[in-house]
Tab-separated table of N, CA and C in Angstrom:
chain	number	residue	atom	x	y	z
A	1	UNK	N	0.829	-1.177	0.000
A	1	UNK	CA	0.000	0.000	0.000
A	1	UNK	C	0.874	1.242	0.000
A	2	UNK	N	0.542	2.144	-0.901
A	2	UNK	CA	1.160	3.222	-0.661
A	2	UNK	C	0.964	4.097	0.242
A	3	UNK	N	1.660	5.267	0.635
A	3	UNK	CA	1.543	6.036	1.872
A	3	UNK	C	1.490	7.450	0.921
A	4	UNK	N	0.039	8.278	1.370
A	4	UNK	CA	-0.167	9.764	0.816
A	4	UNK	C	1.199	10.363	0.965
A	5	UNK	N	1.610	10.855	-0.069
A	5	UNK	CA	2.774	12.258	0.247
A	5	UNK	C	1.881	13.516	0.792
A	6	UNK	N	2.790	14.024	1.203
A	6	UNK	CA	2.477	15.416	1.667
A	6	UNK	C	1.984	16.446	0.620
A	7	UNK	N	1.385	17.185	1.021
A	7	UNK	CA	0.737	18.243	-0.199
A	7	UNK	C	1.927	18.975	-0.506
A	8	UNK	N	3.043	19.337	0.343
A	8	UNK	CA	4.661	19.886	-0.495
A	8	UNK	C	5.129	19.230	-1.232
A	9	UNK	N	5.257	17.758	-0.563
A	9	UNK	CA	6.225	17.086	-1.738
A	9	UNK	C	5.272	16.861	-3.185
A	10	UNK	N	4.340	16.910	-3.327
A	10	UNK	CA	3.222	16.645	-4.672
A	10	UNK	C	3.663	18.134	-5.512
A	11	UNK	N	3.470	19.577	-4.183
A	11	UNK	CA	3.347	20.481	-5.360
A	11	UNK	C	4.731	20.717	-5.573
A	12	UNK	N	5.717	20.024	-4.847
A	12	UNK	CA	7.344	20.597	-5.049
A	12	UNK	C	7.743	19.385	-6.783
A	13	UNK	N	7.089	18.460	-6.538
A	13	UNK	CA	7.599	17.837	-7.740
A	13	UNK	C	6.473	18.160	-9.038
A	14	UNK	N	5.053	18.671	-8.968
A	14	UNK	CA	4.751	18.738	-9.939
A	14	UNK	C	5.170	20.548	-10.476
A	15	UNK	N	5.757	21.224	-9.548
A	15	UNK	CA	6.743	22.393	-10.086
A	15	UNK	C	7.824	22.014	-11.337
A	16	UNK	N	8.394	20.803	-10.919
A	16	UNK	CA	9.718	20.481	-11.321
A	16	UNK	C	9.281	19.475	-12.732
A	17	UNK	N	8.235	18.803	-12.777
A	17	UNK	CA	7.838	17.578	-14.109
A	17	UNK	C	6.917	18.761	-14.746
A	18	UNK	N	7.500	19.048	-16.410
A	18	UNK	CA	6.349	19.771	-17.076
A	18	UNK	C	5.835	18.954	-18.027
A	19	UNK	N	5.085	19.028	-18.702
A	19	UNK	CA	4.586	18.169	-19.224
A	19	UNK	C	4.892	18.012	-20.920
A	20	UNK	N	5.678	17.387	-21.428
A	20	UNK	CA	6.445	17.760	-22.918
A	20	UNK	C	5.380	16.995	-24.001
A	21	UNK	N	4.530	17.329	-24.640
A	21	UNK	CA	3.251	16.567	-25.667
A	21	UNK	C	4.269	16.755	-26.902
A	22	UNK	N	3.754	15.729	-27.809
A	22	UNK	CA	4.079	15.164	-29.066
A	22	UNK	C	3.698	16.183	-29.789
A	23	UNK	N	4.323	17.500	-30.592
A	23	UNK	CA	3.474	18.336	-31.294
A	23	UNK	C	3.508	17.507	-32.892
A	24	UNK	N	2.289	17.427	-33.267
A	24	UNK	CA	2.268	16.781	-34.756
A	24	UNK	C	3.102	17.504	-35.828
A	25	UNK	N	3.825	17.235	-37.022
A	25	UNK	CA	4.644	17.274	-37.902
A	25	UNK	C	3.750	18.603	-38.486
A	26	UNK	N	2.495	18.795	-39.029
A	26	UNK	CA	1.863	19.250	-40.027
A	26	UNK	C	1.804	20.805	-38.902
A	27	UNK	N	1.493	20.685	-37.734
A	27	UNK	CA	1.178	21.705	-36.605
A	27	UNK	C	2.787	22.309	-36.737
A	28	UNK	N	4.056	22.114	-36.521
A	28	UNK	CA	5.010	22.270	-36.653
A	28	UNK	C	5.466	23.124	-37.943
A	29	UNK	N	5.307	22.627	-38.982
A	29	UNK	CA	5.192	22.944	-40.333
A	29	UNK	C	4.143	24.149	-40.823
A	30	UNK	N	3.076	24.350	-39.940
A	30	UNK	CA	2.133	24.959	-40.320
A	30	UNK	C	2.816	26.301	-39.571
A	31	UNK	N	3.467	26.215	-38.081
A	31	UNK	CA	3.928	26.940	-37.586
A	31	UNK	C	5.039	27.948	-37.794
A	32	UNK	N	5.703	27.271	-38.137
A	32	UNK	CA	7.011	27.624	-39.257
A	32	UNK	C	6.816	28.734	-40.416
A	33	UNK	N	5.953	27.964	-40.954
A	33	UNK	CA	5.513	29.229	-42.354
A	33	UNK	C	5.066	30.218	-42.160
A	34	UNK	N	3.808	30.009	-41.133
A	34	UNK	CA	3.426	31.198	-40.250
A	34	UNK	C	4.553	32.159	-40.034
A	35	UNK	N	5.731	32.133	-38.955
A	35	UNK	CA	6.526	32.268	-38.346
A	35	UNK	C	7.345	32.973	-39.840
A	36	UNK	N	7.433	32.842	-41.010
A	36	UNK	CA	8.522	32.537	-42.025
A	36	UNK	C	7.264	34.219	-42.841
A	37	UNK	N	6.003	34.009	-42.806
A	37	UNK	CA	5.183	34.762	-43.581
A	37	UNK	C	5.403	36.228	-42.827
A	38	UNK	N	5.232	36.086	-41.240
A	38	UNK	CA	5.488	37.140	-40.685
A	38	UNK	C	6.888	37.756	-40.891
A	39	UNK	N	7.590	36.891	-41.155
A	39	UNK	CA	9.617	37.896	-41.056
A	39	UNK	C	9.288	38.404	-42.600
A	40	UNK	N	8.884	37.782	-43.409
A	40	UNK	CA	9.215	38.379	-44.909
A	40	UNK	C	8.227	40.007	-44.778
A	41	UNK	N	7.041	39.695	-43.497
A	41	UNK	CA	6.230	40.913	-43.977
A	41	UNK	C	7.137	41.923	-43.281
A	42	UNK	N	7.137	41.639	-42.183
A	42	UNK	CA	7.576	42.206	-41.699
A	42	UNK	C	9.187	42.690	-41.962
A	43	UNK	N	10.082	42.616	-42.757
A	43	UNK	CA	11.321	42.973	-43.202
A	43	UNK	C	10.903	44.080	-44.518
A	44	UNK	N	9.801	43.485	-44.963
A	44	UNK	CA	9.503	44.646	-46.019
A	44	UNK	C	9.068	46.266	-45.681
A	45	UNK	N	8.224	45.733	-44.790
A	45	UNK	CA	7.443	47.054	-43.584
A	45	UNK	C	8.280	47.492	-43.206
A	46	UNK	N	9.164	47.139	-42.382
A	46	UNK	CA	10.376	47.815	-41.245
A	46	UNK	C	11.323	48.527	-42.633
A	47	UNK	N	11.414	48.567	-43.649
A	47	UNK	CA	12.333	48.684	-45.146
A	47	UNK	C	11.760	50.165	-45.422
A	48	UNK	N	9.897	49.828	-45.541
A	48	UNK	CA	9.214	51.676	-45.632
A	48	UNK	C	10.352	52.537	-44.957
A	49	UNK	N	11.362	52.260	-43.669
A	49	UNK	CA	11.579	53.344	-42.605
A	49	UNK	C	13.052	53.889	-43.535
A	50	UNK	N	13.539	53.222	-44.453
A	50	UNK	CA	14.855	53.561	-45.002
A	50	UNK	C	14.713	54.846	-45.593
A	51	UNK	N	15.281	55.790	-45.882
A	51	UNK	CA	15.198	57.392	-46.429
A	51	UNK	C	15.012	56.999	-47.744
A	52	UNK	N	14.379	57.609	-48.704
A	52	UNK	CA	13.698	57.761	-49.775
A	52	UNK	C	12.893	56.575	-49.942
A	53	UNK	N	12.326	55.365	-49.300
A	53	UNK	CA	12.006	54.503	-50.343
A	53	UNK	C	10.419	55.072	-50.172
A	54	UNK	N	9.845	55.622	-49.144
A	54	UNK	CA	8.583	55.952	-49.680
A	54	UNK	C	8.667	57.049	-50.776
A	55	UNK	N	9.528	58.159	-50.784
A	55	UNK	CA	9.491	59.137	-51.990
A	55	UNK	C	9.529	58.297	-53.023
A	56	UNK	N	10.419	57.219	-53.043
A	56	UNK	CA	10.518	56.519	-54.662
A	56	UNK	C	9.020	55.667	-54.548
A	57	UNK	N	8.428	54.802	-53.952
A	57	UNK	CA	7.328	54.775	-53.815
A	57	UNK	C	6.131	55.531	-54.436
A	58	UNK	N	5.924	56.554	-53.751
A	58	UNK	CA	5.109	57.628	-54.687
A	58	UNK	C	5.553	57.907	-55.848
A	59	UNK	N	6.831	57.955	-56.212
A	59	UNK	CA	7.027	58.227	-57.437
A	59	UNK	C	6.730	56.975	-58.564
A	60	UNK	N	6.437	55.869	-58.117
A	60	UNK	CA	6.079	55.056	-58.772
A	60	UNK	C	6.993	53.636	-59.157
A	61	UNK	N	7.754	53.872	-57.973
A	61	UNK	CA	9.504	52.983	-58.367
A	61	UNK	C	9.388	52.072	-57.192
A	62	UNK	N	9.910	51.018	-57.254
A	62	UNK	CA	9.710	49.977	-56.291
A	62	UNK	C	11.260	49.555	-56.437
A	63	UNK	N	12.258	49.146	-55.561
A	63	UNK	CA	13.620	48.999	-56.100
A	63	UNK	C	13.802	49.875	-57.410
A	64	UNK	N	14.250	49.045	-58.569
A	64	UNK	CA	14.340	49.365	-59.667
A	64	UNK	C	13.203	49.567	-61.002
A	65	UNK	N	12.021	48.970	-60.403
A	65	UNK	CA	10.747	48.546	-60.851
A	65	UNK	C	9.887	49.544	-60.936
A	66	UNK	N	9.078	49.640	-61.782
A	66	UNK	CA	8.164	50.756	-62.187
A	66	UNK	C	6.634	49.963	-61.420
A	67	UNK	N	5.888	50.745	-60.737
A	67	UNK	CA	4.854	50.074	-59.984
A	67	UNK	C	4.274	49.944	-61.153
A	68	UNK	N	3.488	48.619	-61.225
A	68	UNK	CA	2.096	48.428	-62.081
A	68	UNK	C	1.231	47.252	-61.408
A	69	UNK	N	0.601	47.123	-62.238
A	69	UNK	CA	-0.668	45.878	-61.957
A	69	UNK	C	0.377	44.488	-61.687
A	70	UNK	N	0.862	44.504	-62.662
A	70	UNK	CA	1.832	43.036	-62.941
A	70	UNK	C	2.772	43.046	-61.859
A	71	UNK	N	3.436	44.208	-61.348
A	71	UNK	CA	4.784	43.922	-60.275
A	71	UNK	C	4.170	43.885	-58.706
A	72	UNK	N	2.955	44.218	-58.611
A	72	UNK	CA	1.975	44.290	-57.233
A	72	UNK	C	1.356	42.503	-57.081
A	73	UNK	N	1.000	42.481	-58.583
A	73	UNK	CA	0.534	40.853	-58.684
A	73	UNK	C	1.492	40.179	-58.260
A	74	UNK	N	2.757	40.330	-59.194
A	74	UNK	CA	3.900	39.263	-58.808
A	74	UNK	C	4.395	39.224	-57.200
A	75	UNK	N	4.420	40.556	-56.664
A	75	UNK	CA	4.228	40.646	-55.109
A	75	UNK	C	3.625	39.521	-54.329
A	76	UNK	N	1.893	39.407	-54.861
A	76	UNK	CA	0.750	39.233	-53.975
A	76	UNK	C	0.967	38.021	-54.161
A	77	UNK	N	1.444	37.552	-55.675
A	77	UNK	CA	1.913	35.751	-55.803
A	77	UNK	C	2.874	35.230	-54.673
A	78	UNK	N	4.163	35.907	-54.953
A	78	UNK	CA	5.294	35.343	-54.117
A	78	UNK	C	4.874	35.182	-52.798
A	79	UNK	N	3.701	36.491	-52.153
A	79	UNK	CA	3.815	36.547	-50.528
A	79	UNK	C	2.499	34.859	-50.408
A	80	UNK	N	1.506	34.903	-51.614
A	80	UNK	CA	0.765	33.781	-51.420
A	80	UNK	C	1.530	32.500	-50.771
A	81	UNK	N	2.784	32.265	-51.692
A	81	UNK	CA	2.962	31.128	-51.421
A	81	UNK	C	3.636	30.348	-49.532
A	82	UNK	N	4.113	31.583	-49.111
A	82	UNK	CA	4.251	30.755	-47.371
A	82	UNK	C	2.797	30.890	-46.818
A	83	UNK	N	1.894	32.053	-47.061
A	83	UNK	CA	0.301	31.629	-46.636
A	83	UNK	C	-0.450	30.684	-46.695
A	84	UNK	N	-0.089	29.954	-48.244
A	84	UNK	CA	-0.839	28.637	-49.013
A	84	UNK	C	0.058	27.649	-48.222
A	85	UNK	N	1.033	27.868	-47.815
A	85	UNK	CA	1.538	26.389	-47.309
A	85	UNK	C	0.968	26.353	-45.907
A	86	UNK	N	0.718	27.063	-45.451
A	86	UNK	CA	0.114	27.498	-44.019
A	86	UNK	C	-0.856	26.186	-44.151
A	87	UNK	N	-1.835	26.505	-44.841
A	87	UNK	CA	-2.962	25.792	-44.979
A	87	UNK	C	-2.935	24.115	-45.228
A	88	UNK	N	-1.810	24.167	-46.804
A	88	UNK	CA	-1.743	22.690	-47.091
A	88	UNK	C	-0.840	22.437	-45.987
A	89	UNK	N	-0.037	22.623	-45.140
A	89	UNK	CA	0.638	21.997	-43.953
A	89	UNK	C	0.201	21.213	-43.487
A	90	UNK	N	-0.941	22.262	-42.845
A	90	UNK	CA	-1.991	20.913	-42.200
A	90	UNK	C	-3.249	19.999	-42.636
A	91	UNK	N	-3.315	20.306	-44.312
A	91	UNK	CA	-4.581	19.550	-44.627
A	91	UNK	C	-4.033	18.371	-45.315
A	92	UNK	N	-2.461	18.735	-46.450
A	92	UNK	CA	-2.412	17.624	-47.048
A	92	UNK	C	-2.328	16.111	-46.136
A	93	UNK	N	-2.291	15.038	-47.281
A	93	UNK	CA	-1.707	13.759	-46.891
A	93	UNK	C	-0.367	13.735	-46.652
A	94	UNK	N	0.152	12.918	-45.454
A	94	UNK	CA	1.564	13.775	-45.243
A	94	UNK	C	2.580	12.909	-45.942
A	95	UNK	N	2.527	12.421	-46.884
A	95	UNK	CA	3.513	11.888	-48.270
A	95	UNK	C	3.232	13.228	-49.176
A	96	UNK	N	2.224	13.706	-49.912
A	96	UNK	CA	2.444	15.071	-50.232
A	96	UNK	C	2.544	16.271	-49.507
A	97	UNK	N	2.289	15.975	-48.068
A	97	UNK	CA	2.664	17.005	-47.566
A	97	UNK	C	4.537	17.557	-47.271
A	98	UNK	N	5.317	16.240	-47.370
A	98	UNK	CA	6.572	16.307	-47.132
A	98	UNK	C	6.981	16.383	-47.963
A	99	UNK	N	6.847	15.938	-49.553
A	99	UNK	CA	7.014	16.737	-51.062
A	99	UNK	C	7.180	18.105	-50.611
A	100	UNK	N	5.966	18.612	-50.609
A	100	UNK	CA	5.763	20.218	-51.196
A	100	UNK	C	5.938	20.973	-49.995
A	101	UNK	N	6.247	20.442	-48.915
A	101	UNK	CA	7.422	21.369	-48.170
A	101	UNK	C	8.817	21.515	-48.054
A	102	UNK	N	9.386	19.652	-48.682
A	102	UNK	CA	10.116	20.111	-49.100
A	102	UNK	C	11.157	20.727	-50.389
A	103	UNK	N	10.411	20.788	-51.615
A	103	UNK	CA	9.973	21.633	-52.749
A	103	UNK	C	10.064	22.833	-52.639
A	104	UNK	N	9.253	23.419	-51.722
A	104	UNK	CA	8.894	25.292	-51.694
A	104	UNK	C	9.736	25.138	-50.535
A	105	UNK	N	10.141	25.004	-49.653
A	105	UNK	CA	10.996	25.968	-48.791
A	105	UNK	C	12.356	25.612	-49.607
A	106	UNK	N	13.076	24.503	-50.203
A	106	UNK	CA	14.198	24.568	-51.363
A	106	UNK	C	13.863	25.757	-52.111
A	107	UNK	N	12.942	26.436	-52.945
A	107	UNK	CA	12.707	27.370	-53.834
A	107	UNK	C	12.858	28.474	-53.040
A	108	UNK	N	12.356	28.539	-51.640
A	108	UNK	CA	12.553	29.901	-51.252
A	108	UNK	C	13.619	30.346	-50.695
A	109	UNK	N	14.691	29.469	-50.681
A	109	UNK	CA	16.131	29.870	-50.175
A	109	UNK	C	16.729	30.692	-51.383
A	110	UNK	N	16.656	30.166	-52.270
A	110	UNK	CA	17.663	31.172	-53.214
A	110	UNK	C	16.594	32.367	-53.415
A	111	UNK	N	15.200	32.415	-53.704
A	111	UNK	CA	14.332	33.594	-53.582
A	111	UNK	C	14.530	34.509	-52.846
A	112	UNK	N	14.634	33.953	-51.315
A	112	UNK	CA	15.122	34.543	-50.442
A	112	UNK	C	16.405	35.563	-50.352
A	113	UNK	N	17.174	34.447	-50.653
A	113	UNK	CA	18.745	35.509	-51.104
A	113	UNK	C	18.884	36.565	-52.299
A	114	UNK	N	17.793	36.119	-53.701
A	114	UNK	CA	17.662	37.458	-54.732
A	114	UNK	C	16.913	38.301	-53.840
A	115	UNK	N	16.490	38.531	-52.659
A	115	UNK	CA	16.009	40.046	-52.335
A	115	UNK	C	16.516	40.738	-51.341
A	116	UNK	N	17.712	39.386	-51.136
A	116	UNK	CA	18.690	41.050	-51.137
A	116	UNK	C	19.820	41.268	-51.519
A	117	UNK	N	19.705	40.692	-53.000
A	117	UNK	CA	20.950	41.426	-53.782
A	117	UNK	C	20.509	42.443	-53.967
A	118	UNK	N	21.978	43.346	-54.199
A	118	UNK	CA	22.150	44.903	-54.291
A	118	UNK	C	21.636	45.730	-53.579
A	119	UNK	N	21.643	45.348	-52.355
A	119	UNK	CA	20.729	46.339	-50.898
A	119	UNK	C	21.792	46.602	-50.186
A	120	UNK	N	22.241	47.886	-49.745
A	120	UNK	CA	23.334	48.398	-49.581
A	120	UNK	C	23.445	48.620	-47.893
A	121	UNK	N	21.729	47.922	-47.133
A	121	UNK	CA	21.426	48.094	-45.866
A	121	UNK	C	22.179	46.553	-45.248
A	122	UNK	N	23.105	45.830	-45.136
A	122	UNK	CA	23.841	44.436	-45.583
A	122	UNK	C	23.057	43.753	-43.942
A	123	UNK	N	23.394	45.250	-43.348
A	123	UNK	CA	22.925	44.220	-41.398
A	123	UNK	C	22.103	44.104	-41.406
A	124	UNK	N	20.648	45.045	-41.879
A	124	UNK	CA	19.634	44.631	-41.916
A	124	UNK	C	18.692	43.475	-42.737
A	125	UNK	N	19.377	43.761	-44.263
A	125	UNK	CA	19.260	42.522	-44.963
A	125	UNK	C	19.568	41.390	-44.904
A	126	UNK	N	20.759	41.636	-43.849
A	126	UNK	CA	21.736	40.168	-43.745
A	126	UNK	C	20.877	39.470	-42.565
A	127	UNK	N	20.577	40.334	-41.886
A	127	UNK	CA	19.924	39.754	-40.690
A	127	UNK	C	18.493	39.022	-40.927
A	128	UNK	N	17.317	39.655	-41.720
A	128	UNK	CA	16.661	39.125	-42.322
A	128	UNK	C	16.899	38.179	-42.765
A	129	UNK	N	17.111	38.531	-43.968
A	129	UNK	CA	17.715	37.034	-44.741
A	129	UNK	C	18.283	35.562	-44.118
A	130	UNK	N	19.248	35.487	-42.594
A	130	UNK	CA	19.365	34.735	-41.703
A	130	UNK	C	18.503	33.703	-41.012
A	131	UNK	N	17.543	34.861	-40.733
A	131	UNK	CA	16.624	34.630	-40.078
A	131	UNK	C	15.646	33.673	-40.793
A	132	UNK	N	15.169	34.296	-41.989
A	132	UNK	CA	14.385	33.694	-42.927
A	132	UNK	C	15.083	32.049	-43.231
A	133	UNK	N	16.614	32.186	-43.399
A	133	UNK	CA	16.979	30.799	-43.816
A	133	UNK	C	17.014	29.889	-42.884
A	134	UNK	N	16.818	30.415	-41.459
A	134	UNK	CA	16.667	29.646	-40.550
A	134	UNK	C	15.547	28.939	-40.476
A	135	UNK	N	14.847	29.433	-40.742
A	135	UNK	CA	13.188	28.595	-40.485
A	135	UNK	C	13.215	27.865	-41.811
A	136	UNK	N	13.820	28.292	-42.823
A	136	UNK	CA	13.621	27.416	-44.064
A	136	UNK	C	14.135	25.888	-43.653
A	137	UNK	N	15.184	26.721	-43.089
A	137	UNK	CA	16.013	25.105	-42.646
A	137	UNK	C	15.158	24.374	-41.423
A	138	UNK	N	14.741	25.116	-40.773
A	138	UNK	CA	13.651	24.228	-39.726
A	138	UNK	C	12.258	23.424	-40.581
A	139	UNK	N	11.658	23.961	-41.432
A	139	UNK	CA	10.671	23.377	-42.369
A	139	UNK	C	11.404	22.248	-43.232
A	140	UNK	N	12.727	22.445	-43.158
A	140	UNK	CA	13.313	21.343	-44.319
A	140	UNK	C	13.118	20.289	-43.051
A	141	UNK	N	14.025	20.541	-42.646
A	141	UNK	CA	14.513	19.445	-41.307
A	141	UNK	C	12.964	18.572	-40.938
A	142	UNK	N	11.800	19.205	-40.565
A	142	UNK	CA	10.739	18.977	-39.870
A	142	UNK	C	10.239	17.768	-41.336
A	143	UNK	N	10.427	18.360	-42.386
A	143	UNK	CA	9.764	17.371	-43.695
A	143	UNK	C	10.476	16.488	-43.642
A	144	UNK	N	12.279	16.591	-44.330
A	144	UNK	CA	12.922	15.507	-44.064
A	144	UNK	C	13.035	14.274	-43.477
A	145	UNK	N	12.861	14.837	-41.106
A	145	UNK	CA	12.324	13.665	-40.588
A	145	UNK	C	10.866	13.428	-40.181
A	146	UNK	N	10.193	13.789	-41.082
A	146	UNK	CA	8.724	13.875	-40.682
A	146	UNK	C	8.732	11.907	-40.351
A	147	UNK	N	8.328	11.481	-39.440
A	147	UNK	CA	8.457	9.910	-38.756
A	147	UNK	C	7.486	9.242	-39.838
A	148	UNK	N	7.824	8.118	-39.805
A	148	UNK	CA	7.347	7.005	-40.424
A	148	UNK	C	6.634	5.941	-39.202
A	149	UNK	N	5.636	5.363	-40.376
A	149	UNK	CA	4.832	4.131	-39.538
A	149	UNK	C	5.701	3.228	-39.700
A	150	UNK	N	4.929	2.314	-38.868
A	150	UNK	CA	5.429	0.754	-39.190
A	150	UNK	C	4.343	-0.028	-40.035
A	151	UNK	N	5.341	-0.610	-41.549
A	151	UNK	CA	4.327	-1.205	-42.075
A	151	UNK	C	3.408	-2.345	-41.903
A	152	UNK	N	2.012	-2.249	-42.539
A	152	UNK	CA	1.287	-3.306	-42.227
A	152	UNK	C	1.695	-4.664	-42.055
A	153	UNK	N	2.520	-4.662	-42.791
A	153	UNK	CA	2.848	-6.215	-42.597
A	153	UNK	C	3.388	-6.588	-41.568
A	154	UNK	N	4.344	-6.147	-40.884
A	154	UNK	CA	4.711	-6.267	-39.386
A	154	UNK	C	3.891	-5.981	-38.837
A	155	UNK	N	2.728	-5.174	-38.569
A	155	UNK	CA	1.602	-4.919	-37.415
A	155	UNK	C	1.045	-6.134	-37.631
A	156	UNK	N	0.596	-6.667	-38.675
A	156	UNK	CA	-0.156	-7.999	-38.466
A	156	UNK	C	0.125	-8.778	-37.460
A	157	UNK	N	1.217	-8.988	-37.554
A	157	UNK	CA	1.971	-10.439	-36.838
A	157	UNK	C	1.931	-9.730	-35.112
A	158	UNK	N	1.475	-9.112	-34.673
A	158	UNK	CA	1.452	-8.394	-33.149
A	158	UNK	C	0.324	-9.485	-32.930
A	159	UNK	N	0.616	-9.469	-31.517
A	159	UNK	CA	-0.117	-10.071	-30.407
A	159	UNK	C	-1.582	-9.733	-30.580
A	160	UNK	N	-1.695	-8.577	-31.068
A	160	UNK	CA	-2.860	-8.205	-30.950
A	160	UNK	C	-3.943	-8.212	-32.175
A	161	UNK	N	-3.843	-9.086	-32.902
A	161	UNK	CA	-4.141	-8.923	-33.828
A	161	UNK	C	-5.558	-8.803	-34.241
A	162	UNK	N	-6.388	-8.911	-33.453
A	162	UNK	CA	-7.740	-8.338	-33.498
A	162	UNK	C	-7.678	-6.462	-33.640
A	163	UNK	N	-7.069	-5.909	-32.860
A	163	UNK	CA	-7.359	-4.481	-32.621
A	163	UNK	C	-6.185	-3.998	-34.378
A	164	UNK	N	-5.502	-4.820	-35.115
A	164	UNK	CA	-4.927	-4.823	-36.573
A	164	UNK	C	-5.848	-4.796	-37.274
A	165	UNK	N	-6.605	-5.654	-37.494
A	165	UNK	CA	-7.740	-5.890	-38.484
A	165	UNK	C	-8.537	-5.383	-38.073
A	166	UNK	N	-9.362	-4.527	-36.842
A	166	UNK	CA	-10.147	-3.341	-36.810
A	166	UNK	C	-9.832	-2.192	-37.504
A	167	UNK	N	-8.138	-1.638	-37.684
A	167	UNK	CA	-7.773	-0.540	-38.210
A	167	UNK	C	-7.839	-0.905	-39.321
A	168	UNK	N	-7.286	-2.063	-39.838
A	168	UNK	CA	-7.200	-1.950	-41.181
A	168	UNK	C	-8.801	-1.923	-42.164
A	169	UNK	N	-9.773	-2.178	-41.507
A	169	UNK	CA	-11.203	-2.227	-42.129
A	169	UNK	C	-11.804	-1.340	-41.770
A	170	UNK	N	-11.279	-0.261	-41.014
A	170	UNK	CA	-11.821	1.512	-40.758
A	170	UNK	C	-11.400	1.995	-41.630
């Protein structure tokens, strides 16, 4: 029979045990991009504060770029794509889900690095840019070892093989 602990020793050790949960691959991944959508917005925003770029702005110049329909689109495309992964993160099947994350975050590393060639702000760009490749590399990593089952054919042969052939006919 066991003997009650004391109400210290219960709350002194459940101070000390936290509780570490399994976060799912797709929740992780979904997090990331999130995390990856905010630095790109946010590096562009914090960029408004550099001296002239809103004058060139109004004047109709974006870097080197003449504002139009097409260079705002191509904008609204590029920023789509860490939003859209947001989503398929967590909806695809996760055999295409570990494709096409790791697909688009490969594409957005060198993307990443054309914006900021020829930016003469290097700490701020550099720092960005860091940052950004960091999480790329965390979305790679997270797809890469996204875990594997064990195949059916070995689950069969378990002890349990009633609660096997329930899953497999759900």
């Amino acid at each position: 029979m066991r003997t009650p602990q004391s109400h210290t020793a219960r709350e002194k050790r459940s101070h000390r045990a936290l509780e570490d949960l399994r976060i799912p691959v797709q929740a992780k991944l979904a997090a990331a991009w999130t995390s990856f959508m905010f630095l790109c917005a946010y590096v562009d925003i914090i960029a408004f504060f550099k001296p002239g770029v809103i004058v060139d702005i109004l004047a109709g110049k974006v870097f080197e770029f003449d504002v139009s329909q097409t260079l705002l689109t191509t904008f609204l495309a590029l920023m789509a794509i860490p939003i859209f992964m947001v989503v398929l993160s967590m909806t695809l099947p996760a055999r295409a889900n570990r494709i096409t994350n790791l697909i688009v975050a490969s594409v957005q590393v060198p993307y990443t690095a054309f914006n900021m060639a020829g930016e003469s702000w290097t700490y701020f760009y550099g720092l960005g840019f860091a940052l950004e490749v960091i999480i790329l590399a965390l979305i790679l990593r997270y797809a890469w070892t996204w875990p594997r089952t064990a195949p059916l054919a070995t689950m069969a042969t378990s002890p349990d093989r009633e609660t096997v052939r329930a899953q497999q006919q759900a």
